[in-house]
Coordinates of C-alpha atoms and ligand atoms in Angstrom, one line a residue:
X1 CA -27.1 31.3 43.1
X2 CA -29.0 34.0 41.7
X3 CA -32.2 33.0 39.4
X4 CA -31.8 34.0 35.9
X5 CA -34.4 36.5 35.1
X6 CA -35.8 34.3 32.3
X7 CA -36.8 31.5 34.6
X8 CA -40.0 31.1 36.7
X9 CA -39.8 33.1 39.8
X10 CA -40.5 30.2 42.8
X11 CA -43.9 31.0 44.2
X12 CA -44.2 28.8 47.6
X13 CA -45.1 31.7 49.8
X14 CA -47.5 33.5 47.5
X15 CA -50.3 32.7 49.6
X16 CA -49.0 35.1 52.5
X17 CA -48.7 37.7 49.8
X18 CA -52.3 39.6 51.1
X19 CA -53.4 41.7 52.9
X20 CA -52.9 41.7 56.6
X21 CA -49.4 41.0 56.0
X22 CA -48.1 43.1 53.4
X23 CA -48.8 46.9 53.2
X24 CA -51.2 46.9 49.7
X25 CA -52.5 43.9 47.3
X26 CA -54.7 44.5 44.3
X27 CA -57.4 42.3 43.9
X28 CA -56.6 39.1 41.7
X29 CA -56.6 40.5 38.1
X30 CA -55.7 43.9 38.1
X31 CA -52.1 44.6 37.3
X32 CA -50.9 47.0 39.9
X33 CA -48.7 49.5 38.4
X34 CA -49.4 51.5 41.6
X35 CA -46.9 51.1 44.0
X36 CA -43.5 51.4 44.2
X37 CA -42.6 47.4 45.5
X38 CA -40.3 45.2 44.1
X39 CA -42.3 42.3 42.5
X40 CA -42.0 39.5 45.4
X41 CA -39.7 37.3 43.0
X42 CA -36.9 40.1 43.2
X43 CA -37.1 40.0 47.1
X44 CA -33.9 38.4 48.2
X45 CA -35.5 35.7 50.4
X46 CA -33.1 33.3 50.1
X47 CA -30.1 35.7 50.5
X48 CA -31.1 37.4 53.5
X49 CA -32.4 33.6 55.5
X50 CA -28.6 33.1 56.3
X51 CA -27.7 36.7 57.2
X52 CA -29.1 36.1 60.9
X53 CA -27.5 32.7 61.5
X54 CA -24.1 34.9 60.5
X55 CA -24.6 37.7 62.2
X56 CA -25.3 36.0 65.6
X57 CA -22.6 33.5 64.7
X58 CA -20.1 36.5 64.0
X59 CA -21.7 39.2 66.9
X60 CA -23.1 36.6 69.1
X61 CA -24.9 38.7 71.9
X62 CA -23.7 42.0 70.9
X63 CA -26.2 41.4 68.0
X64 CA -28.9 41.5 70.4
X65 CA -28.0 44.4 72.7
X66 CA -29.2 47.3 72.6
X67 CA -26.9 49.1 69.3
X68 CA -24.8 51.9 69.4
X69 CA -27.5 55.3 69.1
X70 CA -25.7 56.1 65.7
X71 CA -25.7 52.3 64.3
X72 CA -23.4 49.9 64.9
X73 CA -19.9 50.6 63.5
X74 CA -18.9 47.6 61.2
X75 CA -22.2 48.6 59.1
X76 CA -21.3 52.6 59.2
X77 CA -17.8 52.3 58.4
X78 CA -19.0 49.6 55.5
X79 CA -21.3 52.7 54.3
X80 CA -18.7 54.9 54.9
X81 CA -16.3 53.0 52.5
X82 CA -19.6 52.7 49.9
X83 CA -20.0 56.3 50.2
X84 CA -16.5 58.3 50.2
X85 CA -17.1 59.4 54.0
X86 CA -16.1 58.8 57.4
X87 CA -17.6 56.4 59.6
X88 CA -18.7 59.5 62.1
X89 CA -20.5 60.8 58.7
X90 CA -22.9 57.9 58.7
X91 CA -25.4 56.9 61.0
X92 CA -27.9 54.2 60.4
X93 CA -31.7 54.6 60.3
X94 CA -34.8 52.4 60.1
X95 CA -35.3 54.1 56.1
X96 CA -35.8 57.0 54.5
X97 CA -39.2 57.8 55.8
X98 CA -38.1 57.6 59.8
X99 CA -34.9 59.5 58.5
X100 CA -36.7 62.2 57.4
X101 CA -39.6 62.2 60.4
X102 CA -36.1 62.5 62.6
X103 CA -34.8 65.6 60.6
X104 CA -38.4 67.1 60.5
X105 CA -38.6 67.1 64.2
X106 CA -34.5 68.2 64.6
X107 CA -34.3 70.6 62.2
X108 CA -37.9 72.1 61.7
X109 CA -40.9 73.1 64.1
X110 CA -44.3 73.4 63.3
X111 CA -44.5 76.6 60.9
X112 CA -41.8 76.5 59.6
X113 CA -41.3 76.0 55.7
X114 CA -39.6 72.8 53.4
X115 CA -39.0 73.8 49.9
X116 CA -40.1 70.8 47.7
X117 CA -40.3 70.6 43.9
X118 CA -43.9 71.6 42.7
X119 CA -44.0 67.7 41.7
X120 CA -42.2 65.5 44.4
X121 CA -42.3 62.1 46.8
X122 CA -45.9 62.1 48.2
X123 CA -45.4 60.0 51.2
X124 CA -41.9 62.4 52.1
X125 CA -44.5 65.1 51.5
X126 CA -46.7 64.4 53.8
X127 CA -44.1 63.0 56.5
X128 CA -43.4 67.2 56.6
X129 CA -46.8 68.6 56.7
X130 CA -47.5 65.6 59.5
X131 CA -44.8 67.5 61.5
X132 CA -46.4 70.9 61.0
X133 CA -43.9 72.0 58.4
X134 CA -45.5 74.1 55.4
X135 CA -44.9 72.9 52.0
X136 CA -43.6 76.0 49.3
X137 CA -43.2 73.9 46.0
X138 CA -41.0 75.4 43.4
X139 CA -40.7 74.8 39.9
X140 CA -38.7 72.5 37.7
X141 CA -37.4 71.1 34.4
X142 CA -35.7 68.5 33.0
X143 CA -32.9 68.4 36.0
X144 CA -35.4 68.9 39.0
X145 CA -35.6 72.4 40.7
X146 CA -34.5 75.3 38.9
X147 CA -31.8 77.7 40.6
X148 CA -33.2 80.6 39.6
X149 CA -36.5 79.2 41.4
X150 CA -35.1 78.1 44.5
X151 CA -33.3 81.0 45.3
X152 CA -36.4 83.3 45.1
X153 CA -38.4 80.8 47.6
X154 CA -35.3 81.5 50.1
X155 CA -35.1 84.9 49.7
X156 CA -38.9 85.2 49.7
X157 CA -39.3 82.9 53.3
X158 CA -36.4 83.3 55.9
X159 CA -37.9 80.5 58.1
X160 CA -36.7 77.4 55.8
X161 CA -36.2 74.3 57.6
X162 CA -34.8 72.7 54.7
X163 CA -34.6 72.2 51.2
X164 CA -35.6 68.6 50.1
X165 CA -34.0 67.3 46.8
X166 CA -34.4 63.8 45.0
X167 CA -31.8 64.9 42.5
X168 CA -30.8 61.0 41.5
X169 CA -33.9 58.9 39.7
X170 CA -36.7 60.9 41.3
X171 CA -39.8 59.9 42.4
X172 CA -42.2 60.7 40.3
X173 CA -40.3 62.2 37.1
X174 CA -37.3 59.8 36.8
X175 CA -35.2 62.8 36.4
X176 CA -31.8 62.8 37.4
X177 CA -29.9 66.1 37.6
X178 CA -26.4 67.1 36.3
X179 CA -23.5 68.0 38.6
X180 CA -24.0 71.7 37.2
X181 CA -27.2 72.0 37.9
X182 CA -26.4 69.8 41.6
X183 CA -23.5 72.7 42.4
X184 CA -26.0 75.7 41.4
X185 CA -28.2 74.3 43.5
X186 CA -26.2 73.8 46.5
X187 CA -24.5 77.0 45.6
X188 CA -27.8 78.9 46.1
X189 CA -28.9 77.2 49.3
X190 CA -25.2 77.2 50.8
X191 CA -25.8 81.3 50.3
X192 CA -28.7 81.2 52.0
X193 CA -27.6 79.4 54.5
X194 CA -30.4 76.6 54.2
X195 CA -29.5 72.7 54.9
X196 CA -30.3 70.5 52.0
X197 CA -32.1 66.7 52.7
X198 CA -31.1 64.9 49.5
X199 CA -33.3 61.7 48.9
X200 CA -31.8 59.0 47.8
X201 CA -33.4 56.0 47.4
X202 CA -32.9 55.1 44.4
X203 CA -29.4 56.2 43.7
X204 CA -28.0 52.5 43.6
X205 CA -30.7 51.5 40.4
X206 CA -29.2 53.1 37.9
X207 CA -30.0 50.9 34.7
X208 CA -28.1 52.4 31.6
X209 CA -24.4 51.7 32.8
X210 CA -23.7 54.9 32.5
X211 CA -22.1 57.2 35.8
X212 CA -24.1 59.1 37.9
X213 CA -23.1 62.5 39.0
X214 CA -21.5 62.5 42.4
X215 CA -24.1 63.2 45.3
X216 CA -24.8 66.5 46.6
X217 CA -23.9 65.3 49.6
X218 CA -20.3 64.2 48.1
X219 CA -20.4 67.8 46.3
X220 CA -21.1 69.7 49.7
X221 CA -18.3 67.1 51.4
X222 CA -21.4 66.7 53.9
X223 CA -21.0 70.1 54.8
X224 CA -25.0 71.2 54.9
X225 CA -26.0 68.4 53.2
X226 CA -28.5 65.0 54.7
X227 CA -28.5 62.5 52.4
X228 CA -30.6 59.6 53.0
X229 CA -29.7 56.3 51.8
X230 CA -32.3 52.7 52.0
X231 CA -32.1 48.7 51.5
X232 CA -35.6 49.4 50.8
X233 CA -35.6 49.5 47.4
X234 CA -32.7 47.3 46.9
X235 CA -33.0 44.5 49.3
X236 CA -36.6 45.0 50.7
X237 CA -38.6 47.5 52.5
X238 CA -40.1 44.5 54.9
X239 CA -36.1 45.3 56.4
X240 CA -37.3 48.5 57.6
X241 CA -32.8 49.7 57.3
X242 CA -31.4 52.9 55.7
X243 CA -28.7 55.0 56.5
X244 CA -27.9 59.0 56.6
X245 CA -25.0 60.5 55.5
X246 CA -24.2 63.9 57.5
X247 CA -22.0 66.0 59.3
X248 CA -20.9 64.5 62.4
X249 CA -22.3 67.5 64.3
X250 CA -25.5 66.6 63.4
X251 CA -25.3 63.2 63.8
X252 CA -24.7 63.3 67.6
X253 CA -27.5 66.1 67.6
X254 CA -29.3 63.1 66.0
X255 CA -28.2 60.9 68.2
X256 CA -28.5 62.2 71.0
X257 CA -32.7 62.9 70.4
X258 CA -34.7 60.8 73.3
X259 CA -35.9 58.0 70.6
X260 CA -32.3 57.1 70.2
X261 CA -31.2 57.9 73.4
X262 CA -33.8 55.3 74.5
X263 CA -33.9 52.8 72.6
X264 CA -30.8 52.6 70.8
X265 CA -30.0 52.1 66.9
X266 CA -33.4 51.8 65.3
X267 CA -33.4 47.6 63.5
X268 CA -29.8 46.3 65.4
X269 CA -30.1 42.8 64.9
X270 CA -31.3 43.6 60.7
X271 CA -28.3 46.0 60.1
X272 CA -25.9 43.4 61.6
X273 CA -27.6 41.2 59.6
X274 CA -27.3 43.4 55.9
X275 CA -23.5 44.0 57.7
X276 CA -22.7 40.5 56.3
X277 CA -23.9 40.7 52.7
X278 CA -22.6 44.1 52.9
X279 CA -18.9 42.9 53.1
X280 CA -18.4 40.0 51.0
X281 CA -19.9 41.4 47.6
X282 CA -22.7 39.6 48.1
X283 CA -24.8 42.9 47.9
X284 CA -23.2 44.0 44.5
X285 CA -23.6 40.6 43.0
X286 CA -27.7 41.5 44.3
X287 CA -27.3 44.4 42.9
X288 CA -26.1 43.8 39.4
X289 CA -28.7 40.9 39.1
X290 CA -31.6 43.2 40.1
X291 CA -30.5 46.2 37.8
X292 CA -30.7 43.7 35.1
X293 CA -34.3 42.5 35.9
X294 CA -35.5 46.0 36.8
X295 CA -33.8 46.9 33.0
X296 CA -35.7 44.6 31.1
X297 CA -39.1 45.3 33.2
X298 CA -38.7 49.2 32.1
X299 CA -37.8 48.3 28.7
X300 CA -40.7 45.8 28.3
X301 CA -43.2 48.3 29.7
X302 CA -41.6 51.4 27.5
X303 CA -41.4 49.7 24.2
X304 CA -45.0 48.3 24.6
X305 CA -46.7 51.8 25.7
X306 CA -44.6 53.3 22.6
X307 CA -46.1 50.9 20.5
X308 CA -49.2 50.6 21.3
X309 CA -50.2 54.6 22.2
X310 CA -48.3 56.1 19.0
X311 CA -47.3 59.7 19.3
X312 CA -50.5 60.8 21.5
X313 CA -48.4 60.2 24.5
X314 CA -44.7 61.1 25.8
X315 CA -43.3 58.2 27.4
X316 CA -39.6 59.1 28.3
X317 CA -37.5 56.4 29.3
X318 CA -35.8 56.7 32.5
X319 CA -32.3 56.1 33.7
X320 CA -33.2 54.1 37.0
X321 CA -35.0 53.6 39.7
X322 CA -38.7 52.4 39.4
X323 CA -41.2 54.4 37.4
X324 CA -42.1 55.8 34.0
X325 CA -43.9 59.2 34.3
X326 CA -46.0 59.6 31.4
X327 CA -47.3 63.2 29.8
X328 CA -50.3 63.8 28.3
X329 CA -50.0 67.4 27.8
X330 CA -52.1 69.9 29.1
X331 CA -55.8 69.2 28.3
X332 CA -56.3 65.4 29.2
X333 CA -59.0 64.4 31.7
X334 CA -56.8 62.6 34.7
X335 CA -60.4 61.0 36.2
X336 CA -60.8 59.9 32.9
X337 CA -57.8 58.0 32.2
X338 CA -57.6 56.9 35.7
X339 CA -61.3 55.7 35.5
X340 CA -60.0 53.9 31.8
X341 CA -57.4 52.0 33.5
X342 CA -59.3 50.6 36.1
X343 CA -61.8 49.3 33.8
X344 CA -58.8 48.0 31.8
X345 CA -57.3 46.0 35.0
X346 CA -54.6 48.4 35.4
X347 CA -54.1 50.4 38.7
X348 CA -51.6 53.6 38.0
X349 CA -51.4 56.3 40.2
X350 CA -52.8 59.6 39.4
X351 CA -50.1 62.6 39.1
X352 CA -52.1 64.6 41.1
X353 CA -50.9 63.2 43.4
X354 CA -47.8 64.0 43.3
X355 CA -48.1 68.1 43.9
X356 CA -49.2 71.0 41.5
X357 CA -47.3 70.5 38.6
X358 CA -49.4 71.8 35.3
X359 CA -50.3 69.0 32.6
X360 CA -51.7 65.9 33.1
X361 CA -49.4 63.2 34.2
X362 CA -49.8 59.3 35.2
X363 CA -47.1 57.2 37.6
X364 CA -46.3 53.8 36.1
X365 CA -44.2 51.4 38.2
X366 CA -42.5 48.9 36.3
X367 CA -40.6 47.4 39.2
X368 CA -43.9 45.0 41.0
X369 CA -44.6 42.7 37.8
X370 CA -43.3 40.6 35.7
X371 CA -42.1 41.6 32.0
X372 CA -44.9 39.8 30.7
X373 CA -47.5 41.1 33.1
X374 CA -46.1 44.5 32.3
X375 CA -46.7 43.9 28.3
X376 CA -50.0 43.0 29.0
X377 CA -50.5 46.1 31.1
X378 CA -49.0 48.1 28.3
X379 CA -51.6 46.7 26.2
X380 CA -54.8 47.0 28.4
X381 CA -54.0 50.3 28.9
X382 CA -53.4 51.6 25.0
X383 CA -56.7 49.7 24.4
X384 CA -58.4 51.6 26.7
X385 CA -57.1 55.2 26.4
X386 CA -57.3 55.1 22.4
X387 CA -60.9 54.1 22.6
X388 CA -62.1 56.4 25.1
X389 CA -62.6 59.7 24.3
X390 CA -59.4 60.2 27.2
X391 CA -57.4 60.2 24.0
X392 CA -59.9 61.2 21.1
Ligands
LIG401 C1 -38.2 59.1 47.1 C2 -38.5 58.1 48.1 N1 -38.0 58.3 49.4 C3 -38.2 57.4 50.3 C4 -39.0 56.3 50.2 C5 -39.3 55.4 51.3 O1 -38.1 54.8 51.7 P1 -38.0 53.9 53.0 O2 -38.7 52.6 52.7 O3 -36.5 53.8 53.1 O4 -38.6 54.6 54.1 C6 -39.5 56.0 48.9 C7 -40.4 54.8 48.7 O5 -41.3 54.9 47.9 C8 -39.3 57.0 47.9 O6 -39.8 56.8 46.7

């Protein structure tokens, strides 16, 4: 049974909640607004404890051999069905960020160039330039990258590795971009030849019941197009399971890469294990139950920073995934409003951070606390910015 959002979220394990075991912790009293983690009460715990005893009931040793290099098959041809593709289109990964490291060592070499929106995924950002590749950001609007933008940075630098795109709830912005603006973009890279990596992480968080655009990647019918797909943000990162959707060309190229070769499908035993809540509509019962507590954590958060900062700040709502990205035009002090959060309790992440966007910007994850911890946040933080000179 899922937990209504209104109730309690049960707290036995919060002691192991630190750090040492997970990846970052606050200290006690700051609302972290940093990160983008699911609140530990939205973690499935007591969905995925079974999934194990299944999967070795239903796989028995084949669970625990080494997998298939490209994943094993009942989980790709479940994606596959998900996804519109074919089984041989899908191979499964241990996430996004070991997806991408894979494709940065395939399809670039040290030197070479990635195209990146001039405000993008940090982390993915620096998985790239940890491979050697050279970052040239382009600009963007409302939709992510322009057309016009991207198709002077290919004709401008004929050693692209690859153009990467979070066209679907991106990471920082929220944005989510049209299938016009998704064919002009893979319009202009298709004529330049150029493969796209479309991020999509978040795709499956959409929380205004409204449809998405199809993928690039269903666009493109896979031709030229990666798209990466993750449990992270929908089951739990602690999973370490993702997929990639691809032409099957690439995915033997892929496949057959020493790491793989090796040591077979990256997380075997996990991705037999998310293979059983995969097929039974347990995952889309998860995933309807999460939409709605992620919904009424980014409404809670946007209605409170609305009402309590006035018109000194933009704060768009987004469409899904985890964040609000607020604006403070041009001429705001980032240290300054940083610097006023912390001494508020609030930890938000600076959008500096993000790339060299112009304005001043601030990342606000709604998806680690609770509605009411949000409020308070909300709160704190107009408290703070109003009465420093940050918003004088
Ligand atoms: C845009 C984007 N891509 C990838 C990731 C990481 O995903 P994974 O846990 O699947 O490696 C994140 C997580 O913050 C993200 O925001």
């Amino acid at each position: 049974m899922l937990r209504p959002h209104t109730a309690a979220p049960p707290l036995p394990h919060a002691r192991w909640w630190r750090a040492g075991v997970v990846q970052a912790v606050s200290p006690p009293g700051v609302v972290d607004l940093e990160p983008g983690y699911l609140e530990p009460g939205l973690l499935p715990v007591d969905e995925v404890r079974p999934l194990y005893a299944e999967a070795l009931a239903e796989f028995g040793p084949a669970a625990l051999g080494y997998g298939a290099n490209a994943g094993a098959e009942p989980l790709r041809a479940l994606l596959a069905a998900r996804h519109g593709c074919t089984a041989d289109e899908v191979m499964v990964t241990a996430g996004t960020s070991q997806a991408l490291a894979l494709l940065c060592t395939a399809l670039g070499r040290p030197g070479r160039s990635v195209v990146v929106e001039r405000t993008s995924y940090d982390l993915g950002r620096m998985i790239m330039t940890d491979h050697g590749l050279r970052l040239r950001e382009v600009d963007a609007d409302g939709e992510g990258v322009r057309p016009r933008a991207l198709d002077l940075a290919l004709a401008q630098d004929d050693d692209v590795a690859f153009v990467y795109l979070t066209p679907t709830f991106h990471n920082p912005t929220g944005t989510v971009a049209g299938e016009a603006r998704r064919r002009e973009l893979l319009a202009v890279a298709a004529r330049h030849g150029v493969p796209v990596v479309e991020d999509d992480a978040y795709a499956e968080l959409g929380l205004d019941r409204v449809a998405l655009p199809p993928s690039l990647a269903a666009l493109a019918g896979r031709r030229g197009v990666i798209r990466l797909g993750s449990f992270s943000k929908t089951l739990g990162p602690g999973l370490r399971l993702g997929w990639l959707e691809a032409e099957p060309a690439l995915i033997e190229t892929l496949t057959g890469r020493g790491q793989l070769v090796s040591g077979g499908a990256l997380n075997h035993l996990t991705s037999m294990a998310v293979t059983m809540l995969l097929g039974d509509g347990r995952y889309d019962r998860r995933l309807s139950w999460l939409r709605e507590g992620l919904r009424l954590r980014r409404d809670t958060l946007v209605a409170a920073l609305r009402a309590g900062l006035g018109e000194s700040v933009s704060v768009d709502c987004p469409a899904g995934g985890f964040f609000l990205w607020l604006d403070f035009g041009p001429r705001r002090d980032e240290a300054a409003l940083l610097a006023a959060a912390g001494r508020a309790g609030v930890a938000v992440a600076p959008g500096s951070r993000y790339g060299s966007a112009a304005g001043t910007h601030l990342r606000l994850a709604y998806s680690l606390n609770s509605p009411d911890r949000l409020a308070e946040a909300a709160a704190r933080l107009s408290a703070a910015w109003r009465t420093e000179e940050t918003l004088r």
